[in-house]
Short mmCIF file of C-alpha atoms in Angstrom, two decimals:
data_model
loop_
_atom_site.label_atom_id
_atom_site.label_comp_id
_atom_site.label_asym_id
_atom_site.label_seq_id
_atom_site.Cartn_x
_atom_site.Cartn_y
_atom_site.Cartn_z
CA UNK A 384 -51.29 -26.86 55.36
CA UNK A 385 -51.46 -24.32 58.28
CA UNK A 386 -51.43 -25.27 61.91
CA UNK A 387 -54.50 -23.22 62.49
CA UNK A 388 -56.33 -25.10 59.52
CA UNK A 389 -54.55 -28.72 61.28
CA UNK A 390 -56.02 -27.78 64.40
CA UNK A 391 -59.68 -26.49 62.83
CA UNK A 392 -59.70 -30.09 60.98
CA UNK A 393 -59.07 -32.09 64.11
CA UNK A 394 -61.58 -30.23 66.02
CA UNK A 395 -64.44 -31.09 63.32
CA UNK A 396 -63.18 -35.09 63.30
CA UNK A 397 -63.88 -34.96 67.16
CA UNK A 398 -67.24 -33.23 66.54
CA UNK A 399 -68.31 -35.99 64.25
CA UNK A 400 -66.87 -38.83 66.38
CA UNK A 401 -69.03 -37.69 68.98
CA UNK A 402 -71.99 -37.17 67.11
CA UNK A 403 -71.49 -40.96 66.17
CA UNK A 404 -71.10 -41.65 69.46
CA UNK A 405 -73.93 -39.95 70.67
CA UNK A 406 -76.39 -41.33 68.04
CA UNK A 407 -75.03 -44.89 68.89
CA UNK A 408 -75.68 -44.60 72.51
CA UNK A 409 -79.11 -43.35 71.50
CA UNK A 410 -79.89 -46.52 69.37
CA UNK A 411 -78.50 -48.93 72.32
CA UNK A 412 -80.06 -47.35 75.09
CA UNK A 413 -83.17 -44.93 74.53
CA UNK A 414 -84.16 -44.91 78.09
CA UNK A 415 -81.05 -42.72 78.91
CA UNK A 416 -82.33 -40.22 76.79
CA UNK A 417 -86.10 -40.36 77.72
CA UNK A 418 -87.95 -38.37 80.67
CA UNK A 419 -87.63 -40.41 83.43
CA UNK A 420 -90.98 -39.97 84.49
CA UNK A 421 -92.30 -42.67 81.82
CA UNK A 422 -92.31 -45.97 82.22
CA UNK A 423 -88.53 -47.49 81.53
CA UNK A 424 -88.35 -49.72 77.87
CA UNK A 425 -85.89 -52.31 77.94
CA UNK A 426 -83.62 -52.54 74.96
CA UNK A 427 -84.52 -56.11 74.05
CA UNK A 428 -87.83 -57.46 73.60
CA UNK A 429 -90.21 -58.02 76.21
CA UNK A 430 -90.40 -61.49 76.08
CA UNK A 431 -86.96 -61.94 77.19
CA UNK A 432 -86.59 -59.29 80.04
CA UNK A 433 -88.04 -61.56 83.00
CA UNK A 434 -86.17 -61.99 86.38
CA UNK A 435 -84.05 -65.00 86.54
CA UNK A 436 -80.89 -66.07 88.28
CA UNK A 437 -77.43 -65.65 86.78
CA UNK A 438 -77.37 -69.53 86.58
CA UNK A 439 -80.22 -69.46 84.76
CA UNK A 440 -79.26 -67.02 82.25
CA UNK A 441 -76.12 -68.25 81.82
CA UNK A 442 -77.66 -71.56 80.63
CA UNK A 443 -79.88 -69.73 78.48
CA UNK A 444 -76.68 -67.98 76.90
CA UNK A 445 -75.16 -71.52 76.40
CA UNK A 446 -78.07 -73.20 74.91
CA UNK A 447 -78.31 -70.84 72.35
CA UNK A 448 -74.64 -69.80 71.16
CA UNK A 449 -73.65 -73.52 71.23
CA UNK A 450 -76.37 -75.88 69.96
CA UNK A 451 -75.66 -75.11 66.31
CA UNK A 452 -71.94 -76.32 67.12
CA UNK A 453 -72.72 -80.05 66.37
CA UNK A 454 -70.55 -81.31 63.82
CA UNK A 455 -73.47 -82.11 61.65
CA UNK A 456 -74.84 -78.76 62.09
CA UNK A 457 -71.67 -77.41 61.21
CA UNK A 458 -71.18 -79.37 58.19
CA UNK A 459 -74.71 -78.31 57.24
CA UNK A 460 -73.88 -74.54 57.48
CA UNK A 461 -70.40 -74.90 55.62
CA UNK A 462 -72.29 -76.80 52.97
CA UNK A 463 -74.62 -73.47 52.70
CA UNK A 464 -71.63 -71.14 52.93
CA UNK A 465 -69.78 -72.81 50.33
CA UNK A 466 -72.64 -71.81 47.83
CA UNK A 467 -72.14 -68.23 49.00
CA UNK A 468 -68.63 -68.57 48.00
CA UNK A 469 -69.10 -70.12 44.59
CA UNK A 470 -71.91 -67.11 44.01
CA UNK A 471 -69.01 -64.61 44.75
CA UNK A 472 -66.19 -66.25 42.91
CA UNK A 473 -68.58 -65.52 39.39
CA UNK A 474 -69.26 -61.70 39.24
CA UNK A 475 -69.28 -60.10 42.96
CA UNK A 476 -67.07 -56.99 42.82
CA UNK A 477 -67.03 -57.01 46.38
CA UNK A 478 -65.56 -60.33 47.33
CA UNK A 479 -63.58 -63.45 46.06
CA UNK A 480 -61.59 -60.88 44.39
CA UNK A 481 -58.62 -62.46 42.39
CA UNK A 482 -55.02 -60.82 43.23
CA UNK A 483 -51.96 -60.71 40.71
CA UNK A 484 -50.33 -62.93 42.96
CA UNK A 485 -50.26 -66.41 40.66
CA UNK A 486 -46.74 -67.86 42.09
CA UNK A 487 -46.03 -69.30 45.39
CA UNK A 488 -42.68 -69.41 46.51
CA UNK A 489 -40.18 -72.79 46.50
CA UNK A 490 -38.61 -71.35 49.57
CA UNK A 491 -35.32 -71.48 47.36
CA UNK A 492 -35.47 -67.99 46.54
CA UNK A 493 -32.74 -65.77 47.99
CA UNK A 494 -31.94 -62.21 48.02
CA UNK A 495 -31.99 -58.86 50.24
CA UNK A 496 -35.24 -56.87 50.20
CA UNK A 497 -37.05 -53.86 51.30
CA UNK A 498 -40.11 -54.78 53.00
CA UNK A 499 -43.01 -52.12 53.70
CA UNK A 500 -45.85 -52.41 55.82
CA UNK A 501 -48.61 -49.98 55.88
CA UNK A 502 -51.62 -49.81 58.18
CA UNK A 503 -54.22 -47.70 59.65
CA UNK A 504 -51.85 -46.90 62.77
CA UNK A 505 -48.57 -47.43 62.19
CA UNK A 506 -45.69 -47.66 59.49
CA UNK A 507 -42.72 -49.91 59.68
CA UNK A 508 -39.88 -50.13 57.92
CA UNK A 509 -37.69 -53.57 57.43
CA UNK A 510 -34.50 -54.98 55.63
CA UNK A 511 -35.07 -58.78 55.05
CA UNK A 512 -32.89 -61.32 53.64
CA UNK A 513 -33.79 -64.61 52.50
CA UNK A 514 -31.64 -67.41 52.49
CA UNK A 515 -33.28 -70.09 50.71
CA UNK A 516 -34.18 -73.45 52.11
CA UNK A 517 -37.05 -71.82 53.97
CA UNK A 518 -35.32 -69.74 55.95
CA UNK A 519 -35.88 -65.88 56.21
CA UNK A 520 -34.22 -63.00 58.85
CA UNK A 521 -35.36 -59.50 59.31
CA UNK A 522 -31.84 -57.60 59.73
CA UNK A 523 -33.49 -54.42 60.65
CA UNK A 524 -37.18 -53.30 61.23
CA UNK A 525 -38.22 -49.79 62.53
CA UNK A 526 -41.57 -48.67 63.34
CA UNK A 527 -43.45 -45.37 63.11
CA UNK A 528 -46.67 -44.40 64.61
CA UNK A 529 -49.37 -42.77 62.02
CA UNK A 530 -51.11 -40.31 64.17
CA UNK A 531 -53.59 -37.40 63.26
CA UNK A 532 -50.86 -35.37 62.12
CA UNK A 533 -49.29 -37.77 59.40
CA UNK A 534 -52.56 -38.85 58.38
CA UNK A 535 -53.13 -35.01 57.25
CA UNK A 536 -50.54 -35.17 54.58
CA UNK A 537 -51.64 -34.36 51.31
CA UNK A 538 -50.67 -35.82 48.12
CA UNK A 539 -47.11 -36.47 48.00
CA UNK A 540 -46.02 -35.27 51.27
CA UNK A 541 -47.27 -38.61 52.84
CA UNK A 542 -45.13 -40.35 50.99
CA UNK A 543 -42.08 -37.65 51.62
CA UNK A 544 -42.88 -38.87 54.98
CA UNK A 545 -42.56 -42.36 54.03
CA UNK A 546 -39.44 -41.87 52.51
CA UNK A 547 -37.99 -40.47 54.97
CA UNK A 548 -38.59 -42.86 57.30
CA UNK A 549 -36.99 -45.33 55.10
CA UNK A 550 -33.66 -43.47 54.62
CA UNK A 551 -33.38 -43.48 58.15
CA UNK A 552 -34.00 -47.25 58.56
CA UNK A 553 -31.56 -47.88 55.64
CA UNK A 554 -28.72 -45.75 57.40
CA UNK A 555 -28.69 -47.47 60.34
CA UNK A 556 -28.02 -50.79 58.74
CA UNK A 557 -25.44 -49.37 56.24
CA UNK A 558 -24.36 -46.57 53.96
CA UNK A 559 -24.74 -48.83 50.99
CA UNK A 560 -28.41 -49.81 51.07
CA UNK A 561 -30.33 -48.12 48.38
CA UNK A 562 -27.26 -45.95 47.27
CA UNK A 563 -26.01 -48.22 44.60
CA UNK A 564 -26.59 -48.14 40.66
CA UNK A 565 -28.78 -51.38 41.08
CA UNK A 566 -32.20 -50.37 42.78
CA UNK A 567 -32.77 -52.16 45.69
CA UNK A 568 -36.36 -54.21 45.49
CA UNK A 569 -39.18 -53.48 47.27
CA UNK A 570 -42.31 -54.70 48.33
CA UNK A 571 -45.34 -52.94 49.80
CA UNK A 572 -48.01 -54.40 52.42
CA UNK A 573 -50.75 -52.06 51.82
CA UNK A 574 -53.72 -51.88 53.82
CA UNK A 575 -56.08 -49.72 51.84
CA UNK A 576 -57.85 -50.24 48.53
CA UNK A 577 -56.02 -49.90 45.53
CA UNK A 578 -56.76 -50.38 41.63
CA UNK A 579 -54.07 -52.99 41.01
CA UNK A 580 -53.01 -52.96 37.80
CA UNK A 581 -50.00 -55.47 37.70
CA UNK A 582 -48.05 -57.64 40.86
CA UNK A 583 -45.91 -54.07 41.18
CA UNK A 584 -48.08 -51.56 40.43
CA UNK A 585 -51.44 -49.80 41.43
CA UNK A 586 -53.78 -46.87 41.13
CA UNK A 587 -54.38 -44.64 43.70
CA UNK A 588 -58.01 -44.39 45.32
CA UNK A 589 -59.63 -42.78 48.15
CA UNK A 590 -58.14 -44.30 51.15
CA UNK A 591 -60.70 -43.90 53.56
CA UNK A 592 -59.50 -44.15 57.77
CA UNK A 593 -58.68 -40.18 57.96
CA UNK A 594 -56.11 -40.40 55.38
CA UNK A 595 -55.66 -37.35 53.09
CA UNK A 596 -52.97 -38.28 51.18
CA UNK A 597 -55.54 -39.63 47.91
CA UNK A 598 -56.13 -35.75 47.85
CA UNK A 599 -53.82 -34.80 44.26
CA UNK A 600 -52.55 -38.41 43.86
CA UNK A 601 -56.19 -40.04 42.67
CA UNK A 602 -55.47 -42.07 39.84
CA UNK A 603 -51.83 -41.89 40.31
CA UNK A 604 -49.45 -44.98 40.27
CA UNK A 605 -48.47 -45.92 43.59
CA UNK A 606 -45.11 -47.71 43.54
CA UNK A 607 -43.84 -44.59 41.28
CA UNK A 608 -44.84 -42.17 43.79
CA UNK A 609 -43.09 -43.90 46.76
CA UNK A 610 -40.14 -44.08 44.26
CA UNK A 611 -40.28 -40.29 43.39
CA UNK A 612 -40.28 -39.48 46.87
CA UNK A 613 -37.32 -42.16 47.68
CA UNK A 614 -35.22 -40.31 44.91
CA UNK A 615 -35.46 -36.83 46.48
CA UNK A 616 -33.35 -38.40 49.09
CA UNK A 617 -31.01 -40.12 46.66
CA UNK A 618 -32.93 -43.49 47.60
CA UNK A 619 -32.69 -45.71 44.35
CA UNK A 620 -35.28 -48.30 45.09
CA UNK A 621 -38.10 -50.11 42.86
CA UNK A 622 -41.24 -51.49 44.14
CA UNK A 623 -41.78 -55.08 42.51
CA UNK A 624 -44.68 -56.26 44.65
CA UNK A 625 -47.59 -54.70 46.38
CA UNK A 626 -49.70 -57.18 48.70
CA UNK A 627 -52.59 -56.77 51.16
CA UNK A 628 -52.53 -58.34 54.28
CA UNK A 629 -54.10 -61.76 53.98
CA UNK A 630 -51.77 -62.42 50.65
CA UNK A 631 -48.69 -61.21 52.49
CA UNK A 632 -49.76 -63.71 55.34
CA UNK A 633 -50.12 -66.93 52.80
CA UNK A 634 -46.72 -65.92 50.84
CA UNK A 635 -44.74 -65.57 54.11
CA UNK A 636 -45.38 -69.25 55.36
CA UNK A 637 -45.38 -70.58 51.86
CA UNK A 638 -41.85 -69.80 51.99
CA UNK A 639 -41.49 -72.04 55.05
CA UNK A 640 -44.10 -74.77 54.49
CA UNK A 641 -44.86 -75.67 50.92
CA UNK A 642 -48.14 -77.21 51.99
CA UNK A 643 -49.46 -73.67 52.73
CA UNK A 644 -52.27 -72.48 50.41
CA UNK A 645 -54.47 -70.50 52.69
CA UNK A 646 -54.12 -67.64 55.00
CA UNK A 647 -56.30 -66.44 57.83
CA UNK A 648 -56.36 -63.05 59.27
CA UNK A 649 -58.20 -62.88 62.83
CA UNK A 650 -57.71 -59.46 64.84
CA UNK A 651 -59.98 -56.40 64.84
CA UNK A 652 -61.32 -57.72 61.86
CA UNK A 653 -61.15 -61.17 59.56
CA UNK A 654 -60.24 -61.95 56.16
CA UNK A 655 -59.28 -65.28 54.20
CA UNK A 656 -56.69 -65.62 51.41
CA UNK A 657 -56.80 -68.79 49.26
CA UNK A 658 -54.66 -69.79 46.16
CA UNK A 659 -57.65 -70.99 43.59
CA UNK A 660 -57.33 -72.01 40.39
CA UNK A 661 -57.90 -69.23 37.60
CA UNK A 662 -60.57 -71.49 35.35
CA UNK A 663 -62.98 -71.21 38.55
CA UNK A 664 -63.24 -67.59 38.61
CA UNK A 665 -65.51 -65.84 36.80
CA UNK A 666 -63.59 -63.84 33.64
CA UNK A 667 -65.37 -60.24 34.81
CA UNK A 668 -63.52 -60.76 38.14
CA UNK A 669 -60.25 -60.12 36.66
CA UNK A 670 -60.73 -56.85 34.86
CA UNK A 671 -57.75 -56.26 32.37
CA UNK A 672 -54.87 -58.28 33.02
CA UNK A 673 -51.40 -58.02 31.12
CA UNK A 674 -51.02 -59.69 27.38
CA UNK A 675 -51.20 -63.47 27.98
CA UNK A 676 -51.37 -63.45 31.56
CA UNK A 677 -54.41 -66.70 31.36
CA UNK A 678 -51.37 -68.48 29.33
CA UNK A 679 -48.97 -68.97 32.21
CA UNK A 680 -51.43 -68.06 35.31
CA UNK A 681 -53.34 -71.27 36.31
CA UNK A 682 -53.87 -70.27 40.15
CA UNK A 683 -54.25 -66.80 41.61
CA UNK A 684 -54.25 -65.88 45.16
CA UNK A 685 -58.10 -64.74 46.00
CA UNK A 686 -58.93 -62.17 48.58
CA UNK A 687 -62.17 -63.87 49.86
CA UNK A 688 -63.16 -60.57 51.99
CA UNK A 689 -64.72 -63.79 54.22
CA UNK A 690 -66.05 -61.60 56.75
CA UNK A 691 -68.70 -60.62 54.26
CA UNK A 692 -70.35 -64.33 54.33
CA UNK A 693 -72.44 -66.13 56.47
CA UNK A 694 -75.72 -64.05 56.24
CA UNK A 695 -78.93 -65.79 56.85
CA UNK A 696 -76.96 -69.38 57.48
CA UNK A 697 -75.04 -68.59 60.50
CA UNK A 698 -77.64 -68.58 63.72
CA UNK A 699 -77.83 -65.32 65.19
CA UNK A 700 -79.35 -64.30 68.95
CA UNK A 701 -81.17 -61.60 70.18
CA UNK A 702 -77.94 -60.34 71.18
CA UNK A 703 -76.12 -60.41 67.99
CA UNK A 704 -79.87 -58.59 66.18
CA UNK A 705 -79.33 -55.92 68.72
CA UNK A 706 -75.62 -55.16 67.61
CA UNK A 707 -76.36 -55.41 64.08
CA UNK A 708 -79.33 -53.41 64.50
CA UNK A 709 -77.47 -50.47 65.63
CA UNK A 710 -74.51 -50.98 63.59
CA UNK A 711 -73.56 -48.21 60.76
CA UNK A 712 -73.64 -50.89 58.32
CA UNK A 713 -76.07 -53.84 59.31
CA UNK A 714 -75.83 -56.79 57.81
CA UNK A 715 -72.61 -55.85 55.56
CA UNK A 716 -70.24 -58.19 57.53
CA UNK A 717 -72.35 -60.69 59.12
CA UNK A 718 -69.27 -63.54 60.15
CA UNK A 719 -67.29 -60.51 60.92
CA UNK A 720 -70.03 -58.93 63.38
CA UNK A 721 -69.83 -62.83 65.50
CA UNK A 722 -66.26 -63.37 65.79
CA UNK A 723 -63.43 -60.76 65.49
CA UNK A 724 -61.89 -58.84 68.34
CA UNK A 725 -63.74 -55.96 67.38
CA UNK A 726 -67.10 -57.27 68.05
CA UNK A 727 -66.82 -59.90 71.03
CA UNK A 728 -66.14 -57.44 73.76
CA UNK A 729 -69.47 -55.68 72.40
CA UNK A 730 -71.45 -58.83 72.57
CA UNK A 731 -70.34 -60.16 76.02
CA UNK A 732 -71.05 -56.29 76.99
CA UNK A 733 -74.78 -56.70 75.58
CA UNK A 734 -75.52 -59.74 77.47
CA UNK A 735 -74.28 -58.42 80.67
CA UNK A 736 -76.57 -55.23 80.33
CA UNK A 737 -79.57 -57.78 80.32
CA UNK A 738 -77.77 -59.55 83.14
CA UNK A 739 -77.83 -56.54 84.93
CA UNK A 740 -81.30 -55.66 84.60
CA UNK A 741 -83.06 -59.51 84.93
CA UNK A 742 -80.60 -61.25 87.19
CA UNK A 743 -79.26 -58.52 89.44
CA UNK A 744 -75.57 -58.58 88.22
CA UNK A 745 -73.48 -55.80 90.10
CA UNK A 746 -75.98 -55.66 91.93
CA UNK A 747 -78.36 -54.31 89.43
CA UNK A 748 -76.19 -51.27 88.84
CA UNK A 749 -74.69 -51.04 85.53
CA UNK A 750 -71.80 -48.75 85.28
CA UNK A 751 -72.28 -45.59 83.55
CA UNK A 752 -69.05 -46.02 81.59
CA UNK A 753 -70.25 -50.01 80.46
CA UNK A 754 -73.70 -48.22 78.96
CA UNK A 755 -71.37 -46.89 75.70
CA UNK A 756 -71.45 -49.51 72.72
CA UNK A 757 -68.10 -51.13 72.29
CA UNK A 758 -66.83 -49.98 76.11
CA UNK A 759 -66.33 -53.39 76.91
CA UNK A 760 -62.72 -54.34 75.03
CA UNK A 761 -62.34 -58.05 73.95
CA UNK A 762 -58.75 -57.79 75.22
CA UNK A 763 -60.87 -57.74 78.64
CA UNK A 764 -62.81 -60.89 77.63
CA UNK A 765 -59.84 -62.67 76.99
CA UNK A 766 -58.13 -61.62 80.32
CA UNK A 767 -61.21 -62.89 82.10
CA UNK A 768 -61.63 -66.01 80.41
CA UNK A 769 -57.77 -66.37 80.70
CA UNK A 770 -58.53 -66.09 84.50
CA UNK A 771 -58.44 -69.85 86.57
CA UNK A 772 -58.50 -68.70 89.97
CA UNK A 773 -61.33 -69.83 92.11
CA UNK A 774 -61.88 -66.04 93.56
CA UNK A 775 -61.16 -64.60 89.99
CA UNK A 776 -59.36 -61.97 91.70
CA UNK A 777 -57.17 -60.85 89.26
CA UNK A 778 -59.76 -60.49 86.36
CA UNK A 779 -62.07 -58.68 89.12
CA UNK A 780 -59.21 -55.90 89.51
CA UNK A 781 -58.43 -55.41 86.07
CA UNK A 782 -62.66 -55.14 85.35
CA UNK A 783 -62.57 -52.43 87.85
CA UNK A 784 -59.75 -50.48 86.55
CA UNK A 785 -61.61 -49.93 83.20
CA UNK A 786 -64.74 -49.56 84.83
CA UNK A 787 -66.35 -47.49 88.10
CA UNK A 788 -68.61 -50.03 90.05
CA UNK A 789 -71.52 -49.01 92.56
CA UNK A 790 -71.09 -52.52 93.79
CA UNK A 791 -67.71 -54.35 93.60
CA UNK A 792 -68.10 -56.82 91.82
CA UNK A 793 -68.89 -60.28 93.76
CA UNK A 794 -67.30 -63.89 92.91
CA UNK A 795 -70.70 -65.04 91.66
CA UNK A 796 -70.75 -61.90 89.31
CA UNK A 797 -67.04 -62.54 88.12
CA UNK A 798 -67.92 -66.78 87.35
CA UNK A 799 -71.02 -65.66 85.28
CA UNK A 800 -68.69 -62.99 83.49
CA UNK A 801 -66.33 -65.82 82.94
CA UNK A 802 -68.90 -68.43 81.66
CA UNK A 803 -70.31 -65.58 79.06
CA UNK A 804 -66.63 -64.60 77.86
CA UNK A 805 -65.97 -68.73 77.17
CA UNK A 806 -69.50 -69.23 75.20
CA UNK A 807 -69.17 -66.36 73.33
CA UNK A 808 -65.50 -67.24 72.27
CA UNK A 809 -66.38 -70.46 71.79
CA UNK A 810 -69.25 -69.63 69.25
CA UNK A 811 -66.64 -67.74 67.53
CA UNK A 812 -64.25 -70.74 67.01
CA UNK A 813 -66.95 -72.80 65.89
CA UNK A 814 -68.20 -70.37 63.44
CA UNK A 815 -64.44 -69.24 62.21
CA UNK A 816 -64.01 -73.39 61.77
CA UNK A 817 -67.18 -73.21 59.77
CA UNK A 818 -66.51 -70.87 57.48
CA UNK A 819 -62.71 -72.13 56.81
CA UNK A 820 -64.20 -75.64 56.59
CA UNK A 821 -66.73 -74.61 53.68
CA UNK A 822 -63.45 -72.89 52.23
CA UNK A 823 -61.15 -76.27 52.23
CA UNK A 824 -64.28 -77.79 50.91
CA UNK A 825 -64.57 -75.78 47.51
CA UNK A 826 -61.20 -75.78 47.29
CA UNK A 827 -61.00 -79.61 47.56
CA UNK A 828 -63.77 -79.90 45.01
CA UNK A 829 -62.13 -77.90 42.47
CA UNK A 830 -58.77 -79.24 42.79
CA UNK A 831 -59.41 -82.98 43.21
CA UNK A 832 -62.56 -83.25 40.56
CA UNK A 833 -60.98 -84.77 37.41
CA UNK A 834 -59.29 -88.39 38.37
CA UNK A 835 -58.77 -88.70 34.49
CA UNK A 836 -56.37 -86.00 34.13
CA UNK A 837 -53.40 -86.97 32.74
CA UNK A 838 -49.99 -86.24 33.82
CA UNK A 839 -49.23 -83.66 30.83
CA UNK A 840 -52.19 -81.64 31.77
CA UNK A 841 -51.68 -81.80 35.33
CA UNK A 842 -48.42 -80.57 35.47
CA UNK A 843 -49.56 -78.00 33.04
CA UNK A 844 -52.48 -76.54 35.36
CA UNK A 845 -49.83 -76.66 38.58
CA UNK A 846 -47.50 -74.04 36.99
CA UNK A 847 -47.14 -71.71 39.95
CA UNK A 848 -47.91 -74.42 42.52
CA UNK A 849 -45.33 -75.62 44.29
CA UNK A 850 -45.00 -79.52 44.36
CA UNK A 851 -43.54 -81.34 47.01
CA UNK A 852 -43.15 -84.83 47.53
CA UNK A 853 -44.85 -85.81 51.03
CA UNK A 854 -46.76 -88.13 52.77
CA UNK A 855 -49.29 -86.19 53.90
CA UNK A 856 -53.03 -86.61 52.34
CA UNK A 857 -53.14 -84.72 49.27
CA UNK A 858 -56.34 -82.31 50.84
CA UNK A 859 -53.98 -81.61 54.06
CA UNK A 860 -53.12 -78.11 53.78
CA UNK A 861 -51.46 -75.16 56.15
CA UNK A 862 -53.30 -72.30 56.95
CA UNK A 863 -51.16 -69.10 57.97
CA UNK A 864 -52.40 -67.44 60.60
CA UNK A 865 -51.88 -63.82 61.94
CA UNK A 866 -53.76 -61.48 64.00
CA UNK A 867 -54.40 -60.47 67.67
CA UNK A 868 -57.50 -62.82 68.46
CA UNK A 869 -56.28 -65.99 66.63
CA UNK A 870 -52.45 -66.02 67.83
CA UNK A 871 -52.81 -64.23 71.03
CA UNK A 872 -56.30 -65.12 72.73
CA UNK A 873 -55.99 -67.68 75.34
CA UNK A 874 -56.85 -70.92 74.00
CA UNK A 875 -58.67 -69.73 70.72
CA UNK A 876 -56.35 -71.44 68.14
CA UNK A 877 -56.63 -74.60 70.13
CA UNK A 878 -60.49 -74.37 69.98
CA UNK A 879 -60.62 -73.49 66.68
CA UNK A 880 -58.33 -76.31 65.91
CA UNK A 881 -60.24 -78.78 67.12
CA UNK A 882 -63.71 -77.94 65.69
CA UNK A 883 -61.66 -78.23 62.07
CA UNK A 884 -60.41 -81.81 63.41
CA UNK A 885 -63.91 -82.59 63.97
CA UNK A 886 -65.06 -81.60 60.77
CA UNK A 887 -62.27 -82.77 58.44
CA UNK A 888 -62.72 -86.62 60.04
CA UNK A 889 -66.46 -86.35 59.49
CA UNK A 890 -66.08 -85.31 55.71
CA UNK A 891 -65.51 -87.40 53.05
CA UNK A 892 -62.49 -87.65 50.67
CA UNK A 893 -63.08 -86.67 47.00
CA UNK A 894 -63.01 -89.08 44.63
CA UNK A 895 -59.65 -88.18 43.46
CA UNK A 896 -57.95 -88.05 47.00
CA UNK A 897 -59.61 -91.23 48.47
CA UNK A 898 -56.75 -93.55 47.56
CA UNK A 899 -54.58 -92.09 50.02
CA UNK A 900 -53.73 -93.98 52.97
CA UNK A 901 -53.38 -90.92 55.51
CA UNK A 902 -56.62 -88.70 56.58
CA UNK A 903 -56.72 -85.53 55.20
CA UNK A 904 -56.25 -82.29 57.70
CA UNK A 905 -56.13 -78.29 57.87
CA UNK A 906 -53.50 -77.11 60.14
CA UNK A 907 -53.58 -73.62 62.06
CA UNK A 908 -49.89 -72.65 61.58
CA UNK A 909 -48.77 -69.12 63.10
CA UNK A 910 -47.19 -66.61 60.64
CA UNK A 911 -45.32 -64.26 62.86
CA UNK A 912 -44.62 -60.69 61.40
CA UNK A 913 -46.32 -61.67 58.15
CA UNK A 914 -47.24 -58.28 56.46
CA UNK A 915 -43.23 -57.51 56.82
CA UNK A 916 -41.75 -60.87 55.88
CA UNK A 917 -44.88 -61.70 53.23
CA UNK A 918 -43.77 -58.17 51.19
CA UNK A 919 -40.03 -59.55 51.13
CA UNK A 920 -40.94 -62.89 49.90
CA UNK A 921 -43.73 -61.53 47.37
CA UNK A 922 -40.78 -59.20 45.56
CA UNK A 923 -38.24 -62.58 45.57
CA UNK A 924 -41.12 -64.29 43.72
CA UNK A 925 -42.27 -61.17 41.51
CA UNK A 926 -37.98 -60.74 40.62
CA UNK A 927 -37.60 -64.31 39.92
CA UNK A 928 -40.74 -64.80 37.94
CA UNK A 929 -39.67 -61.58 35.48
CA UNK A 930 -36.46 -63.31 35.47
CA UNK A 931 -38.00 -66.78 34.17
CA UNK A 932 -39.95 -64.77 31.80
#
């Protein structure tokens, strides 16, 4: 593609981005685009638009956000969301999607594997060694930014770019990796839609996010495209596993802890994967599977797309409704709009707008930059909440670096803002815990429903599941966690864990597990470098499964 054409495409992208930003601003702040001589309209319902103190508004926000978070309310919401999960398991093409990963690692797998992590903005290449006994090591990893120029690479040119990065990383480790007669096993963590046809293969479909590499490669096998580009550089690799981020996270932690049966991604977006019985999933959900697949696959990792659930169940405030109403895809991901890093800052900003208008926050003057939707980043919310100093001076300085104020924020302003940040993140942790509890209860219902199962049948049904002698309650499980919010937001994971502890204590054990002396629990465990390590574990499991077959 010629340089002038690339520049034209860049300018068109910028133009469309500016148009969307302008439309979003018009929807959120119509008063900014009206004749100033006309009477000003408020962005929220007039009944709420009254003068009050900051403390009064903060109390109202606290009441609206935290009233649903009693244990009894959360258990009731969990039960209703469970009904949505069950419905999605039977027929929906958008959620509760079974993968091809039916075997969890034992922790005994060994070998050296090439792992690729292709995200929306970064491409990482790593050489990973699995040592057995749940021990693994990243020997070498390199990271490359996927900028607009790379995104505009069409067809095989993108995979040629990937191959160049793979060669560069391997050359740093040693001359033999990828050059030997036996192919180097490769696992791919692919953060884009794909029509997967087996554990190690899938057909390219439109990628979105500004990528053009699907042009000219639609319908072609993704693994073969990577292998062909590597062969141009005399690299001998073989794609043995393709996984998404949630599956990779589950697999990476399961290699270390055999009690892992779920994974959670919570950063800009959210998702949950769960190891689930095949017989509880509608047959139409599986598409075409290899001959005999259902004979040996008794469980499968399910990509829940959990962000899409909770609509009509999780209570919304007027600020949630404003966000949803002006969203490009209203009602599409109800849970995501209320708990993820993409939206927590925007909820705080919408409350801030009302506080400026009605409670004289910042002297009644809203910074011009804060009028733009999504201009209050969740990292700022986290920093303000983490500031425990009496004056909140450090967070005030940070706030003023991001936004220009007519009147310097007072200590009272910052105290109000910190309280709002705490309330919004608290509800996020509570709603997330409710959804996780719902998924846990669903698993318990199907895994422990039959108390008369014979030992032989039990062994048959547990193919593909690592069985470990443990003193833990049989319903106890570990959830592998990755993502900026769950791993880095100050106190968030602990708060969510606290809610889960309360919910599990108030949930009756199923009949099959009721004889256990211990109580069931759900543990939120970190899964660092999960995309890279999970891709490597997926290869190890796939190779071991292939050899066993």
